[in-house]
Amino acid sequence: MARVNALVITGYGTNCENESAYALKAAGAESADIVYFSDLAAGHVRMDKYNYLLCPGGFLDGDDLGAAQAAALRWRWSKTTDGTPVLDQLKGFFNAGGIILGICNGFQLLCKLGLLPAIGEKYFERQVSLSYNDSGRFEDRWVTLKTNPESPCVFTKGIDCIEVPIRHGEGKIIPMNDETLQHIVDNNLHAVQYVDPETKEPTLEYPYNPNGSPLGIAGLTDPSGRILGLMPHPEAYNHKTNHPSWTRGTDEKMPLGLAMLEAGVNYLKAK
């Protein structure tokens, strides 16, 4: 079985790195190193040591959509001391079979970099963005997600519905145009959707859909299925006592959010 070595990127305001690393270890990763992007850019750490990349959430550059843009530009233009572009490391990591999970700000970053949804396998070409919640405010609540069984996503295998917390002010997915949205649907790149907790059907109804994303899309994958980005925080539901209803036993109806991170670990170990 392959050894799972995870890399958790932090810095510039990110603040979910510790619980992300904890969740990765709890999900079965042999290692989960927290690394500042500046150390990656300086060449102190290289991505070829790892096969699982997690871009966590927090308040990246002040939790602003322009911040995801700034972070994407750092990835695009930073070079190590020997002149190697950091982006080349990322490309090499993915081409070598690595998997990538972006959560909240990390999802925004993957979209700004053009790694999601990569329609037509056009990686590093921006096709979607994210904008302010329809509610016009920061949303901090639990939501119910349903996975798309036709999606190629390796992080959702074996999962039907799952409850996880969200905490964001800018999580509404904005496709470049209607054609882009149709391509996402036709290719089953909408990996997870916000659903009504009773009917388990995708919804635009607030607060079940906390931001107004079309078709209730909460997360996207790429054609390979090895990249997943989502606004909710599966890493924050890593123990049953995290759930607000754990004392009433209602949390036992669905798996922990940890199941998504574990699915990625299982994929790598089965290779």
Short mmCIF file of C-alpha atoms in Angstrom, two decimals:
data_model
loop_
_atom_site.label_atom_id
_atom_site.label_comp_id
_atom_site.label_asym_id
_atom_site.label_seq_id
_atom_site.Cartn_x
_atom_site.Cartn_y
_atom_site.Cartn_z
CA MET A 1 0.00 0.00 0.00
CA ALA A 2 1.21 3.49 -0.84
CA ARG A 3 2.25 5.79 1.97
CA VAL A 4 0.11 8.93 2.17
CA ASN A 5 2.17 12.05 2.78
CA ALA A 6 -0.01 15.12 3.00
CA LEU A 7 0.97 18.76 2.58
CA VAL A 8 -1.17 21.46 4.19
CA ILE A 9 -0.42 24.95 2.88
CA THR A 10 -0.72 27.88 5.27
CA GLY A 11 0.25 31.53 5.56
CA TYR A 12 -1.19 34.92 4.53
CA GLY A 13 -4.12 34.64 6.95
CA THR A 14 -5.06 30.97 6.61
CA ASN A 15 -6.20 29.68 10.00
CA CYS A 16 -7.64 26.18 9.48
CA GLU A 17 -4.31 24.44 8.93
CA ASN A 18 -4.10 22.72 12.31
CA GLU A 19 -7.51 21.08 12.25
CA SER A 20 -6.92 20.17 8.59
CA ALA A 21 -3.65 18.40 9.45
CA TYR A 22 -5.33 16.72 12.43
CA ALA A 23 -8.19 15.51 10.23
CA LEU A 24 -5.77 14.11 7.64
CA LYS A 25 -3.95 12.09 10.29
CA ALA A 26 -7.27 10.92 11.73
CA ALA A 27 -8.29 9.90 8.20
CA GLY A 28 -5.26 7.64 7.89
CA ALA A 29 -2.50 9.76 6.36
CA GLU A 30 0.93 8.72 7.62
CA SER A 31 2.07 12.33 7.71
CA ALA A 32 0.47 15.76 7.40
CA ASP A 33 3.02 18.56 7.28
CA ILE A 34 1.91 22.17 7.70
CA VAL A 35 4.06 24.32 5.41
CA TYR A 36 4.03 28.06 4.85
CA PHE A 37 3.68 29.04 1.22
CA SER A 38 6.70 31.31 1.67
CA ASP A 39 8.82 28.26 2.59
CA LEU A 40 7.56 26.48 -0.51
CA ALA A 41 8.39 29.51 -2.62
CA ALA A 42 11.83 29.80 -1.04
CA GLY A 43 12.60 26.19 -1.90
CA HIS A 44 12.85 25.05 1.72
CA VAL A 45 10.17 22.43 1.00
CA ARG A 46 9.44 20.63 -2.24
CA MET A 47 6.11 19.20 -3.30
CA ASP A 48 7.58 16.03 -4.79
CA LYS A 49 7.78 14.60 -1.25
CA TYR A 50 3.97 14.53 -1.07
CA ASN A 51 0.98 12.95 -2.78
CA TYR A 52 -1.95 14.68 -0.99
CA LEU A 53 -2.26 18.48 -1.09
CA LEU A 54 -4.78 20.29 1.08
CA CYS A 55 -5.43 24.01 0.66
CA PRO A 56 -7.38 24.92 3.81
CA GLY A 57 -9.74 27.73 4.66
CA GLY A 58 -9.49 30.57 7.11
CA PHE A 59 -9.11 34.24 6.35
CA LEU A 60 -6.69 34.13 3.44
CA ASP A 61 -5.56 37.72 2.80
CA GLY A 62 -8.50 39.06 4.78
CA ASP A 63 -11.07 36.56 3.44
CA ASP A 64 -11.70 38.57 0.31
CA LEU A 65 -12.26 37.29 -3.23
CA GLY A 66 -9.43 39.51 -4.34
CA ALA A 67 -7.35 37.53 -1.82
CA ALA A 68 -7.91 34.31 -3.72
CA GLN A 69 -6.77 36.20 -6.77
CA ALA A 70 -3.68 37.42 -4.92
CA ALA A 71 -2.94 33.87 -3.74
CA ALA A 72 -3.35 32.55 -7.28
CA LEU A 73 -0.88 35.15 -8.53
CA ARG A 74 1.60 34.10 -5.84
CA TRP A 75 1.36 30.52 -7.09
CA ARG A 76 1.72 31.64 -10.70
CA TRP A 77 4.65 34.00 -10.33
CA SER A 78 6.70 32.81 -7.34
CA LYS A 79 10.05 31.16 -8.05
CA THR A 80 12.44 29.31 -5.78
CA THR A 81 16.00 30.52 -5.32
CA ASP A 82 17.16 28.30 -8.18
CA GLY A 83 14.63 29.94 -10.48
CA THR A 84 12.12 27.07 -10.55
CA PRO A 85 8.52 28.35 -10.74
CA VAL A 86 6.39 27.12 -7.83
CA LEU A 87 3.62 26.50 -10.34
CA ASP A 88 5.85 23.95 -12.07
CA GLN A 89 6.02 22.05 -8.79
CA LEU A 90 2.23 22.06 -8.59
CA LYS A 91 1.93 20.82 -12.17
CA GLY A 92 4.50 18.11 -11.49
CA PHE A 93 2.69 17.09 -8.31
CA PHE A 94 -0.59 16.65 -10.17
CA ASN A 95 0.95 14.95 -13.20
CA ALA A 96 2.63 12.45 -10.87
CA GLY A 97 -0.79 11.36 -9.58
CA GLY A 98 -1.20 13.56 -6.52
CA ILE A 99 -4.63 14.55 -5.26
CA ILE A 100 -5.77 18.04 -4.25
CA LEU A 101 -8.47 19.13 -1.82
CA GLY A 102 -9.39 22.81 -1.49
CA ILE A 103 -11.70 23.93 1.31
CA CYS A 104 -13.41 27.34 1.50
CA ASN A 105 -10.61 29.84 0.67
CA GLY A 106 -8.75 26.85 -0.74
CA PHE A 107 -11.67 26.22 -3.10
CA GLN A 108 -11.60 29.85 -4.18
CA LEU A 109 -7.87 29.49 -4.87
CA LEU A 110 -8.33 26.39 -7.02
CA CYS A 111 -10.97 28.18 -9.08
CA LYS A 112 -8.79 31.28 -9.48
CA LEU A 113 -5.87 29.10 -10.55
CA GLY A 114 -8.08 27.39 -13.11
CA LEU A 115 -7.69 23.92 -11.62
CA LEU A 116 -11.47 23.68 -11.25
CA PRO A 117 -13.56 22.68 -13.03
CA ALA A 118 -11.02 22.27 -15.89
CA ILE A 119 -13.71 21.57 -18.49
CA GLY A 120 -12.18 19.86 -21.49
CA GLU A 121 -9.07 19.20 -19.34
CA LYS A 122 -8.12 22.86 -19.78
CA TYR A 123 -6.17 23.22 -16.57
CA PHE A 124 -4.99 26.63 -15.38
CA GLU A 125 -7.69 28.34 -17.44
CA ARG A 126 -10.22 30.14 -15.26
CA GLN A 127 -13.77 29.01 -15.97
CA VAL A 128 -15.69 29.84 -12.77
CA SER A 129 -15.42 32.26 -9.87
CA LEU A 130 -17.16 32.76 -6.53
CA SER A 131 -19.08 35.76 -5.30
CA TYR A 132 -20.96 37.09 -2.28
CA ASN A 133 -23.67 35.01 -0.65
CA ASP A 134 -27.16 35.99 -1.75
CA SER A 135 -27.92 36.71 1.91
CA GLY A 136 -25.32 39.48 1.81
CA ARG A 137 -23.72 38.28 5.02
CA PHE A 138 -21.31 35.80 6.52
CA GLU A 139 -23.02 32.42 7.03
CA ASP A 140 -21.99 30.15 9.89
CA ARG A 141 -24.25 27.10 10.07
CA TRP A 142 -24.51 23.38 9.32
CA VAL A 143 -25.69 22.19 5.92
CA THR A 144 -26.62 18.88 4.34
CA LEU A 145 -24.72 17.82 1.24
CA LYS A 146 -25.47 15.09 -1.27
CA THR A 147 -22.75 13.69 -3.49
CA ASN A 148 -23.17 13.10 -7.21
CA PRO A 149 -22.82 9.32 -7.73
CA GLU A 150 -21.91 9.90 -11.39
CA SER A 151 -19.03 12.22 -10.50
CA PRO A 152 -15.46 10.96 -11.05
CA CYS A 153 -14.43 12.58 -7.75
CA VAL A 154 -12.25 10.29 -5.61
CA PHE A 155 -13.10 12.23 -2.43
CA THR A 156 -16.81 11.38 -2.53
CA LYS A 157 -16.65 7.66 -3.25
CA GLY A 158 -18.84 5.63 -0.92
CA ILE A 159 -20.57 8.73 0.46
CA ASP A 160 -24.25 9.53 -0.14
CA CYS A 161 -25.27 12.39 2.16
CA ILE A 162 -23.19 14.18 4.72
CA GLU A 163 -23.65 17.06 7.17
CA VAL A 164 -20.85 19.59 7.58
CA PRO A 165 -20.46 23.18 8.78
CA ILE A 166 -20.03 26.19 6.52
CA ARG A 167 -18.49 29.52 7.44
CA HIS A 168 -18.11 31.94 4.57
CA GLY A 169 -19.37 35.22 3.18
CA GLU A 170 -18.47 34.61 -0.46
CA GLY A 171 -19.37 31.11 -1.57
CA LYS A 172 -21.74 31.48 -4.51
CA ILE A 173 -20.37 29.76 -7.60
CA ILE A 174 -20.45 31.95 -10.71
CA PRO A 175 -19.80 30.13 -14.02
CA MET A 176 -18.33 32.20 -16.84
CA ASN A 177 -21.55 31.65 -18.82
CA ASP A 178 -24.55 29.32 -19.17
CA GLU A 179 -22.55 27.02 -21.44
CA THR A 180 -19.96 26.53 -18.70
CA LEU A 181 -22.67 25.55 -16.23
CA GLN A 182 -24.13 23.09 -18.73
CA HIS A 183 -20.69 21.54 -19.30
CA ILE A 184 -20.31 21.11 -15.54
CA VAL A 185 -23.61 19.25 -15.38
CA ASP A 186 -23.06 17.20 -18.55
CA ASN A 187 -19.68 16.01 -17.28
CA ASN A 188 -20.83 15.49 -13.68
CA LEU A 189 -18.23 17.89 -12.32
CA HIS A 190 -20.68 19.09 -9.66
CA ALA A 191 -19.40 16.70 -7.01
CA VAL A 192 -21.51 17.86 -4.06
CA GLN A 193 -24.73 19.86 -3.77
CA TYR A 194 -26.64 21.57 -0.99
CA VAL A 195 -29.86 19.65 -0.37
CA ASP A 196 -33.02 19.95 1.66
CA PRO A 197 -32.32 17.85 4.78
CA GLU A 198 -35.75 16.20 4.55
CA THR A 199 -36.10 15.47 0.82
CA LYS A 200 -32.35 15.17 0.07
CA GLU A 201 -33.00 17.04 -3.18
CA PRO A 202 -30.72 19.87 -4.42
CA THR A 203 -32.13 23.22 -3.46
CA LEU A 204 -31.81 26.97 -3.85
CA GLU A 205 -33.86 27.53 -0.69
CA TYR A 206 -32.17 29.49 2.06
CA PRO A 207 -30.75 28.51 4.52
CA TYR A 208 -30.32 24.97 3.16
CA ASN A 209 -28.40 26.54 0.30
CA PRO A 210 -26.52 29.19 2.27
CA ASN A 211 -25.16 31.23 -0.62
CA GLY A 212 -27.48 30.82 -3.63
CA SER A 213 -25.14 28.72 -5.78
CA PRO A 214 -26.91 27.56 -8.97
CA LEU A 215 -28.22 24.00 -8.85
CA GLY A 216 -27.20 23.97 -5.21
CA ILE A 217 -23.57 23.32 -6.18
CA ALA A 218 -21.39 23.24 -3.07
CA GLY A 219 -18.25 21.81 -4.65
CA LEU A 220 -16.64 20.99 -7.97
CA THR A 221 -14.27 18.32 -9.21
CA ASP A 222 -12.12 18.10 -12.34
CA PRO A 223 -12.36 15.51 -15.14
CA SER A 224 -9.75 13.28 -13.47
CA GLY A 225 -11.66 13.31 -10.19
CA ARG A 226 -8.39 13.93 -8.32
CA ILE A 227 -9.20 17.52 -7.44
CA LEU A 228 -12.09 18.58 -5.23
CA GLY A 229 -12.95 22.06 -4.06
CA LEU A 230 -15.90 22.84 -1.80
CA MET A 231 -17.07 25.71 0.38
CA PRO A 232 -18.21 23.61 3.41
CA HIS A 233 -15.63 22.39 5.93
CA PRO A 234 -15.50 18.56 6.13
CA GLU A 235 -12.29 18.76 8.21
CA ALA A 236 -14.24 20.56 10.96
CA TYR A 237 -16.47 17.52 11.52
CA ASN A 238 -13.78 15.12 12.68
CA HIS A 239 -15.48 13.76 15.82
CA LYS A 240 -19.11 13.07 16.67
CA THR A 241 -19.09 15.71 19.41
CA ASN A 242 -18.51 18.41 16.76
CA HIS A 243 -22.11 17.96 15.61
CA PRO A 244 -24.65 20.25 17.34
CA SER A 245 -27.06 17.33 17.76
CA TRP A 246 -24.61 14.71 18.96
CA THR A 247 -26.26 14.35 22.37
CA ARG A 248 -29.54 13.43 20.66
CA GLY A 249 -27.91 10.85 18.41
CA THR A 250 -29.07 12.46 15.17
CA ASP A 251 -25.46 12.78 14.02
CA GLU A 252 -25.27 8.99 13.72
CA LYS A 253 -27.47 9.04 10.61
CA MET A 254 -24.61 10.28 8.45
CA PRO A 255 -20.82 9.85 8.32
CA LEU A 256 -18.38 12.35 9.74
CA GLY A 257 -16.98 14.99 7.41
CA LEU A 258 -13.76 13.07 7.91
CA ALA A 259 -15.13 10.56 5.39
CA MET A 260 -14.20 12.86 2.49
CA LEU A 261 -10.59 13.17 3.59
CA GLU A 262 -10.49 9.43 4.24
CA ALA A 263 -11.76 8.67 0.74
CA GLY A 264 -8.75 10.54 -0.63
CA VAL A 265 -6.41 8.55 1.62
CA ASN A 266 -8.01 5.27 0.53
CA TYR A 267 -7.63 6.22 -3.13
CA LEU A 268 -3.90 6.81 -2.72
CA LYS A 269 -3.34 3.66 -0.65
CA ALA A 270 -5.13 1.55 -3.26
CA LYS A 271 -2.88 2.77 -6.08
#
